Each structure stands twice: as structure tokens, then as C-alpha cells.
Amino acid sequence: MRKISATYIFPGNGNSVKNGILECHDDGTIINLTDNGGQLKEQQGLEYYSGILVPGFINAHCHLELSHLKNKISEKLGLSDFLGSVNRLRYSETENSGEFAEKADFRLWSEGTVAVGDISSTDETLETKSKSKIFYHTFVEAFGFLPSRAEKAFELACLTETMFRGKGLKASVVPHSPYSVSEPLFKKIAHKAKTENTILTIHNQESRAESRFFQNGDGPLAEHMIRNLKIDISGWNTGYKSSLKYILSFLPVENQLLLVHNTFTAERDLEELKKQRLHSNTFVVLCPNANLFIENQLPPVSLFREKRLNICIGTDSLASNHQLSVLAEIFTLQQNFPEIPLEELLQWSCLNGARALQIEDKSGSFEPGKKPGINLITEVDLQNLKLTGRSRVTKLA
Ligand SMILES: [Zn+2]
């Protein structure tokens, strides 16, 4: 048994405890968290650290299979040119891609991440995931803009999902984005998700170009489809109020839904979301460093807080980020939204992510019986409870 104490313990599901004591088994299973009213008496075998103890981080949006594209794509291209670059490099830069995924998995683990919601379009990360200490829920993305491709795209995604499930890994088929999935493909994915009661996720309102494509049918996204993907978009209907409104009609309300990015989501979209979906199974995933990398824009986080949405944190891939660190994401949020308390940012990174991936029975908070991982954050401004540019994570369990 271990007894661990630190300047602060953030349990993930409530207020921080100053100089508390966390008792756990040697394998990291939590026994108890004691609040000593801020006073710490010397005890035999007590480990004491200067810093903050938090549960293991949950990264709710990543693409491990794009790890080999690190430093290959320029920043601030805008989504359409970014996607063009990914398409161009995705299969030409494949040398040692498995090794890159493995390295990324190791970095994720050593920087305190215990679970990842990972988008995959292939089975390339299967081996890495089956050996990993991290819990992965693989979201197998299906895409196909043309209705004629729906059957084939769906079959391919189901096949990939079967391969992950065959190795005992959690997986579900999901739509890539509002603009890359045809109506019949959406319907197939929705039917399967509803039947199996699986978790759904989708890239949502990641660029201004997406809104323009739905409203007017033109702009950079339309050009990307015509130029890079050589798709005939003449059959596309326009005049939609927003891409979110469009997709909500396809996504079953009963299913857990993780909306990723939401960089250009407006208040009227959130009203629609509230009208059409349950609060308890709807999550917004923020990937601020990728948003700055691609579009140089951050999502309306204050609005999401005001509307009391369930917020969690993702990193996106190394194609659009310099690291896969949950701590780096919340540091960016803190720098841009200084009014958000650190405690709240940590709840987004731990318990909210665990709830989104439906693993809150074992992860996300320091509650007896859970084995959530124990992270120590050092180099924190402990007077003001703020992260600093030097803040680091050490895994204690
Ligand atoms: Zn993504």
C-alpha cells in the first residue's frame, strides 16, 4: 500500500484538497482520499510532493495513425489546404509509420495519458494498441461524399472495426465529418450505432469553409473536393443553416456523441443541440493547439461554459500538433481563457473524458476502487493555482 500526499490533490470529481493523503494499493487502485483540513502530520512511509496530484488524463480525440506526419505540414494553412497536405502525404510518407505510432503511444503514456479516443481509418495502429498500457477506444472513421460509395465505405469501416474488436479492443464505426459523408452512409452508420449502442464522434465545424460549403456550396472546401479529391460535387444541395444542424438529424439521440473541435460553432447551433439532444450524453471535445495550428482560431469556450456543456480535451494528431500532451492543451486554454479555474480544466481532462469514453467506472477520479492513474504536476504557480510554461507531468502510478 502507498500513501501519497502533495500540496494539492485534485480528485477529478470535486474540490481540491490541500495537503490531503491519497491511499492506494501498489497497483494504483484507490483506497481512500483523506482531507486533513490543510494540516499534514508526519506519518511513516508517506510520500510527499510539491505540486498537484491529478488522476490520469483522458485524451478524447487523437489520430495515432498520422504520427508519422509530425513536422511535415506547415502551420496555419486553413483546413482545406491542411486536408490536401494530409491526403498527399498520408501514403507517400509511410516509412516506419508503425514505429512513429509506437513512439507516440509511449509519449502519451509517459505524459500521463491513460485513455485515448483514437480516430483510425485503417488497422495500422492495431499492433501498437494491442500492446499498449493505454486504454484505446478506436473510432473507425467512414467517409465517402458520393452516395454511390456508401456501401463500400461502410463495409470497409465495419471490416476495420472487426479487426480491432478481434484483438479485444473497443471500437465503433463513426462518420468522419459533416462534409465527407453522404446521406446514405450517415444512415448506415446511425443504424449500426443505434443497434449496438456504441459511442459516436464526428469532426464538427472545424473551419469557416465548412459553414460556407453547407450554406452556399462553394469556397475552399468545395475547391478542395474538386481539386484534391477529384469529386463531382454538382449533386450537393446547399442552403443548410449549419453543418451541425444538418448532421443532428442523422445521429441517434440515444447514442453517446462527441463533437470534436467546434471552432466555428455559434450560439444558435447550441440552441439546436439543446433542442435535439440530451445533455448527459453529448460532449464537446476541444483540441485548441490543433485549432491554432490549422486555422489560427480558438473555439468559443466561454460560450460552451455558459451553456454548461460537457467539455473534454483532445490533442488531434501529430500532423497538426507539436505534441500529444493533454497538459499542453489545457495550458493553451488557460493562457487564452484565464478566467477558467485550473480545477475545471483538470475536470475536463480527467472525469469528463472518462465519461465521454464510458470508462468512468475505472478512470477519471480518485474514488475508492478505481484505478485511474496518478499524475503529479510540478512547476505550478501554487499561490494562484495556475500552470506555468514549465509545468510538467510525472506518472506516480
Ligand atoms: Zn481529428
XYZ file of C-alpha atoms in Angstrom, residues 61-338:
278
model
C -9.508 12.898 -29.737
C -6.315 11.721 -31.382
C -5.202 10.092 -34.666
C -2.300 7.815 -33.745
C -2.019 6.615 -37.347
C -0.948 10.104 -38.502
C 2.011 10.257 -36.087
C 4.494 9.905 -38.967
C 3.336 13.274 -40.333
C 4.925 15.208 -37.471
C 6.627 18.384 -38.766
C 5.619 17.536 -42.346
C 2.805 20.060 -42.756
C 3.053 23.869 -42.455
C 1.047 25.718 -39.834
C -1.951 27.995 -40.445
C -2.818 26.664 -43.907
C -6.543 26.574 -43.190
C -8.438 23.270 -43.088
C -8.810 22.730 -46.842
C -5.099 23.023 -47.629
C -4.264 21.079 -44.467
C -6.501 18.201 -45.613
C -4.931 18.433 -49.073
C -1.481 18.009 -47.486
C -2.615 15.062 -45.337
C -4.064 13.379 -48.428
C -0.889 13.955 -50.387
C 1.491 12.777 -47.629
C -0.643 10.153 -45.886
C 0.529 7.225 -48.010
C 3.717 8.603 -49.549
C 5.408 9.134 -46.164
C 4.708 5.692 -44.760
C 8.259 4.603 -43.975
C 8.384 3.397 -40.367
C 4.848 4.689 -39.696
C 4.337 1.843 -37.183
C 7.408 2.971 -35.275
C 6.075 6.539 -35.140
C 2.767 5.301 -33.752
C 4.582 3.290 -31.102
C 6.716 6.254 -30.094
C 3.616 8.427 -29.867
C 1.903 5.802 -27.706
C 4.902 5.754 -25.375
C 4.963 9.581 -25.118
C 1.226 9.669 -24.432
C 1.663 7.189 -21.581
C 4.734 8.845 -20.093
C 2.988 12.238 -20.149
C 0.163 10.902 -18.009
C -2.492 9.817 -20.523
C -4.317 6.622 -19.563
C -7.074 6.516 -22.185
C -7.488 7.759 -25.741
C -10.427 8.128 -28.105
C -8.482 7.477 -31.296
C -9.676 8.024 -34.851
C -8.449 5.411 -37.321
C -9.272 4.871 -40.945
C -7.090 1.754 -41.203
C -5.817 -1.074 -38.978
C -2.257 0.348 -38.989
C -2.310 1.053 -35.228
C -3.761 -2.328 -34.255
C -0.488 -3.813 -33.059
C 0.581 -0.728 -31.113
C -2.787 -0.562 -29.390
C -2.966 -4.240 -28.521
C 0.417 -3.998 -26.747
C -0.196 -0.615 -25.118
C -0.768 0.156 -21.435
C -3.203 2.839 -22.571
C -6.916 2.085 -22.960
C -7.915 2.883 -26.544
C -11.394 3.298 -27.923
C -10.848 3.256 -31.681
C -13.285 5.328 -33.682
C -13.156 3.823 -37.162
C -13.981 6.716 -39.449
C -16.040 6.138 -42.551
C -16.036 8.663 -45.336
C -17.464 8.961 -48.796
C -19.052 12.110 -50.165
C -20.749 10.418 -53.088
C -23.856 8.352 -52.264
C -22.667 5.701 -54.741
C -19.693 4.998 -52.432
C -21.768 4.464 -49.284
C -21.998 0.674 -49.398
C -18.289 0.176 -49.995
C -17.160 2.791 -47.457
C -19.417 1.288 -44.801
C -18.215 -2.256 -45.451
C -14.588 -1.175 -45.255
C -15.144 0.599 -41.921
C -17.007 -2.422 -40.497
C -14.161 -4.696 -41.552
C -11.599 -2.489 -39.800
C -13.793 -2.326 -36.700
C -13.983 -6.148 -36.665
C -10.187 -6.349 -36.721
C -9.856 -4.094 -33.654
C -12.635 -5.903 -31.811
C -10.998 -9.222 -32.702
C -7.999 -8.176 -30.599
C -10.273 -7.348 -27.680
C -10.088 -3.583 -28.307
C -13.080 -1.248 -28.086
C -14.082 0.128 -31.468
C -17.040 1.756 -33.181
C -17.751 2.999 -36.700
C -18.221 6.776 -36.887
C -18.742 9.424 -39.583
C -15.595 11.452 -40.396
C -17.228 14.873 -40.770
C -20.432 16.542 -41.958
C -18.957 17.279 -45.396
C -17.317 13.924 -46.160
C -20.212 11.540 -45.511
C -23.194 11.127 -47.827
C -26.748 10.798 -46.570
C -26.973 7.020 -47.215
C -23.629 6.490 -45.462
C -24.798 8.557 -42.469
C -27.917 6.381 -42.294
C -25.938 3.132 -42.335
C -23.601 4.351 -39.578
C -26.521 5.627 -37.498
C -28.459 2.364 -37.829
C -25.465 0.295 -36.724
C -24.658 2.656 -33.841
C -28.242 2.579 -32.609
C -28.444 -1.214 -32.827
C -25.157 -1.733 -30.963
C -25.490 1.304 -28.657
C -21.954 2.460 -29.478
C -20.185 5.797 -29.000
C -20.309 8.226 -31.922
C -17.891 11.050 -32.662
C -17.507 13.480 -35.552
C -15.278 16.405 -36.524
C -17.646 19.345 -36.219
C -17.466 22.927 -37.533
C -13.702 22.864 -37.697
C -13.416 25.619 -40.299
C -15.282 28.606 -41.639
C -15.077 26.861 -45.016
C -17.320 24.069 -43.672
C -20.124 26.527 -42.860
C -19.753 28.141 -46.262
C -19.948 24.780 -48.017
C -23.227 23.982 -46.281
C -24.716 27.420 -46.820
C -23.537 28.218 -50.348
C -21.870 25.072 -51.704
C -18.673 26.905 -52.643
C -15.458 28.155 -51.025
C -12.176 26.455 -50.064
C -13.778 23.154 -49.024
C -15.614 22.801 -52.338
C -12.358 23.629 -54.115
C -10.500 21.013 -52.033
C -13.022 18.349 -53.046
C -12.849 19.246 -56.713
C -9.108 19.890 -56.930
C -7.552 17.442 -54.460
C -10.125 14.682 -54.262
C -11.420 14.990 -57.852
C -15.011 14.615 -56.649
C -18.008 15.757 -58.664
C -19.955 17.906 -56.189
C -22.649 19.031 -58.611
C -25.226 16.887 -56.779
C -24.663 18.716 -53.468
C -27.698 20.505 -52.043
C -26.937 23.798 -50.331
C -28.919 26.231 -48.223
C -28.422 24.483 -44.867
C -28.374 26.759 -41.832
C -25.320 24.985 -40.438
C -23.432 21.728 -40.758
C -24.265 20.844 -37.138
C -27.989 21.235 -37.735
C -27.621 19.014 -40.788
C -25.837 16.160 -39.007
C -28.042 16.176 -35.903
C -30.883 14.802 -37.986
C -28.799 11.687 -38.683
C -27.210 10.985 -35.303
C -29.397 8.936 -32.927
C -30.192 10.837 -29.706
C -29.740 7.697 -27.614
C -26.070 7.352 -28.544
C -23.169 8.980 -26.791
C -21.892 11.760 -29.077
C -18.505 13.514 -29.018
C -18.442 16.646 -31.177
C -14.820 17.480 -31.927
C -13.280 20.953 -32.494
C -16.443 23.123 -32.712
C -14.199 26.035 -33.637
C -16.922 27.866 -35.544
C -19.946 26.731 -33.524
C -22.371 29.594 -32.850
C -24.924 30.180 -30.106
C -27.820 29.213 -32.395
C -26.094 25.875 -33.003
C -26.015 25.232 -29.278
C -29.719 26.045 -29.016
C -30.333 23.459 -31.712
C -28.122 20.991 -29.871
C -30.089 21.545 -26.677
C -33.388 21.120 -28.507
C -32.381 17.907 -30.225
C -30.116 16.091 -27.770
C -29.722 15.052 -24.160
C -27.200 16.999 -22.112
C -25.927 13.868 -20.374
C -24.698 12.015 -23.472
C -23.438 14.952 -25.538
C -19.819 16.119 -25.240
C -17.726 18.787 -26.920
C -14.046 17.925 -27.348
C -11.592 20.820 -27.501
C -8.262 20.474 -29.332
C -7.003 24.074 -29.018
C -3.410 23.537 -30.178
C -4.587 21.875 -33.410
C -7.101 24.690 -33.966
C -4.285 27.236 -33.657
C -2.052 25.087 -35.880
C -4.595 24.723 -38.697
C -6.969 27.707 -38.579
C -5.263 30.017 -36.046
C -8.602 30.318 -34.256
C -9.937 29.009 -30.943
C -13.471 27.714 -30.286
C -15.952 29.843 -28.278
C -15.017 28.211 -24.975
C -16.725 30.883 -22.834
C -19.985 30.172 -24.631
C -19.620 26.424 -24.035
C -19.078 27.082 -20.323
C -22.010 29.463 -20.160
C -24.233 26.777 -21.716
C -22.829 24.221 -19.245
C -21.807 21.758 -21.957
C -19.792 18.669 -21.062
C -16.321 19.655 -22.193
C -13.382 17.322 -22.662
C -9.894 17.578 -24.122
C -8.189 16.087 -27.174
C -4.885 16.653 -28.940
C -5.742 15.747 -32.536
C -2.779 14.223 -34.396
C 0.910 14.998 -34.738
C 0.097 16.190 -38.279
C -1.490 19.267 -36.655
C 0.196 19.427 -33.260
C 3.751 19.532 -31.918
C 2.949 17.079 -29.122
C 0.157 14.816 -27.872
C 0.022 16.299 -24.388
C -3.232 16.942 -22.550
C -1.326 19.270 -20.205
C -0.133 21.374 -23.161
C -3.757 21.681 -24.350
C -5.046 22.944 -21.014
C -2.081 25.309 -20.708
C -3.133 26.874 -24.031
C -6.710 27.146 -22.764
C -5.530 28.747 -19.521
C -3.421 31.297 -21.431
C -6.324 32.265 -23.687
C -9.157 31.991 -21.146
C -7.535 32.952 -17.817
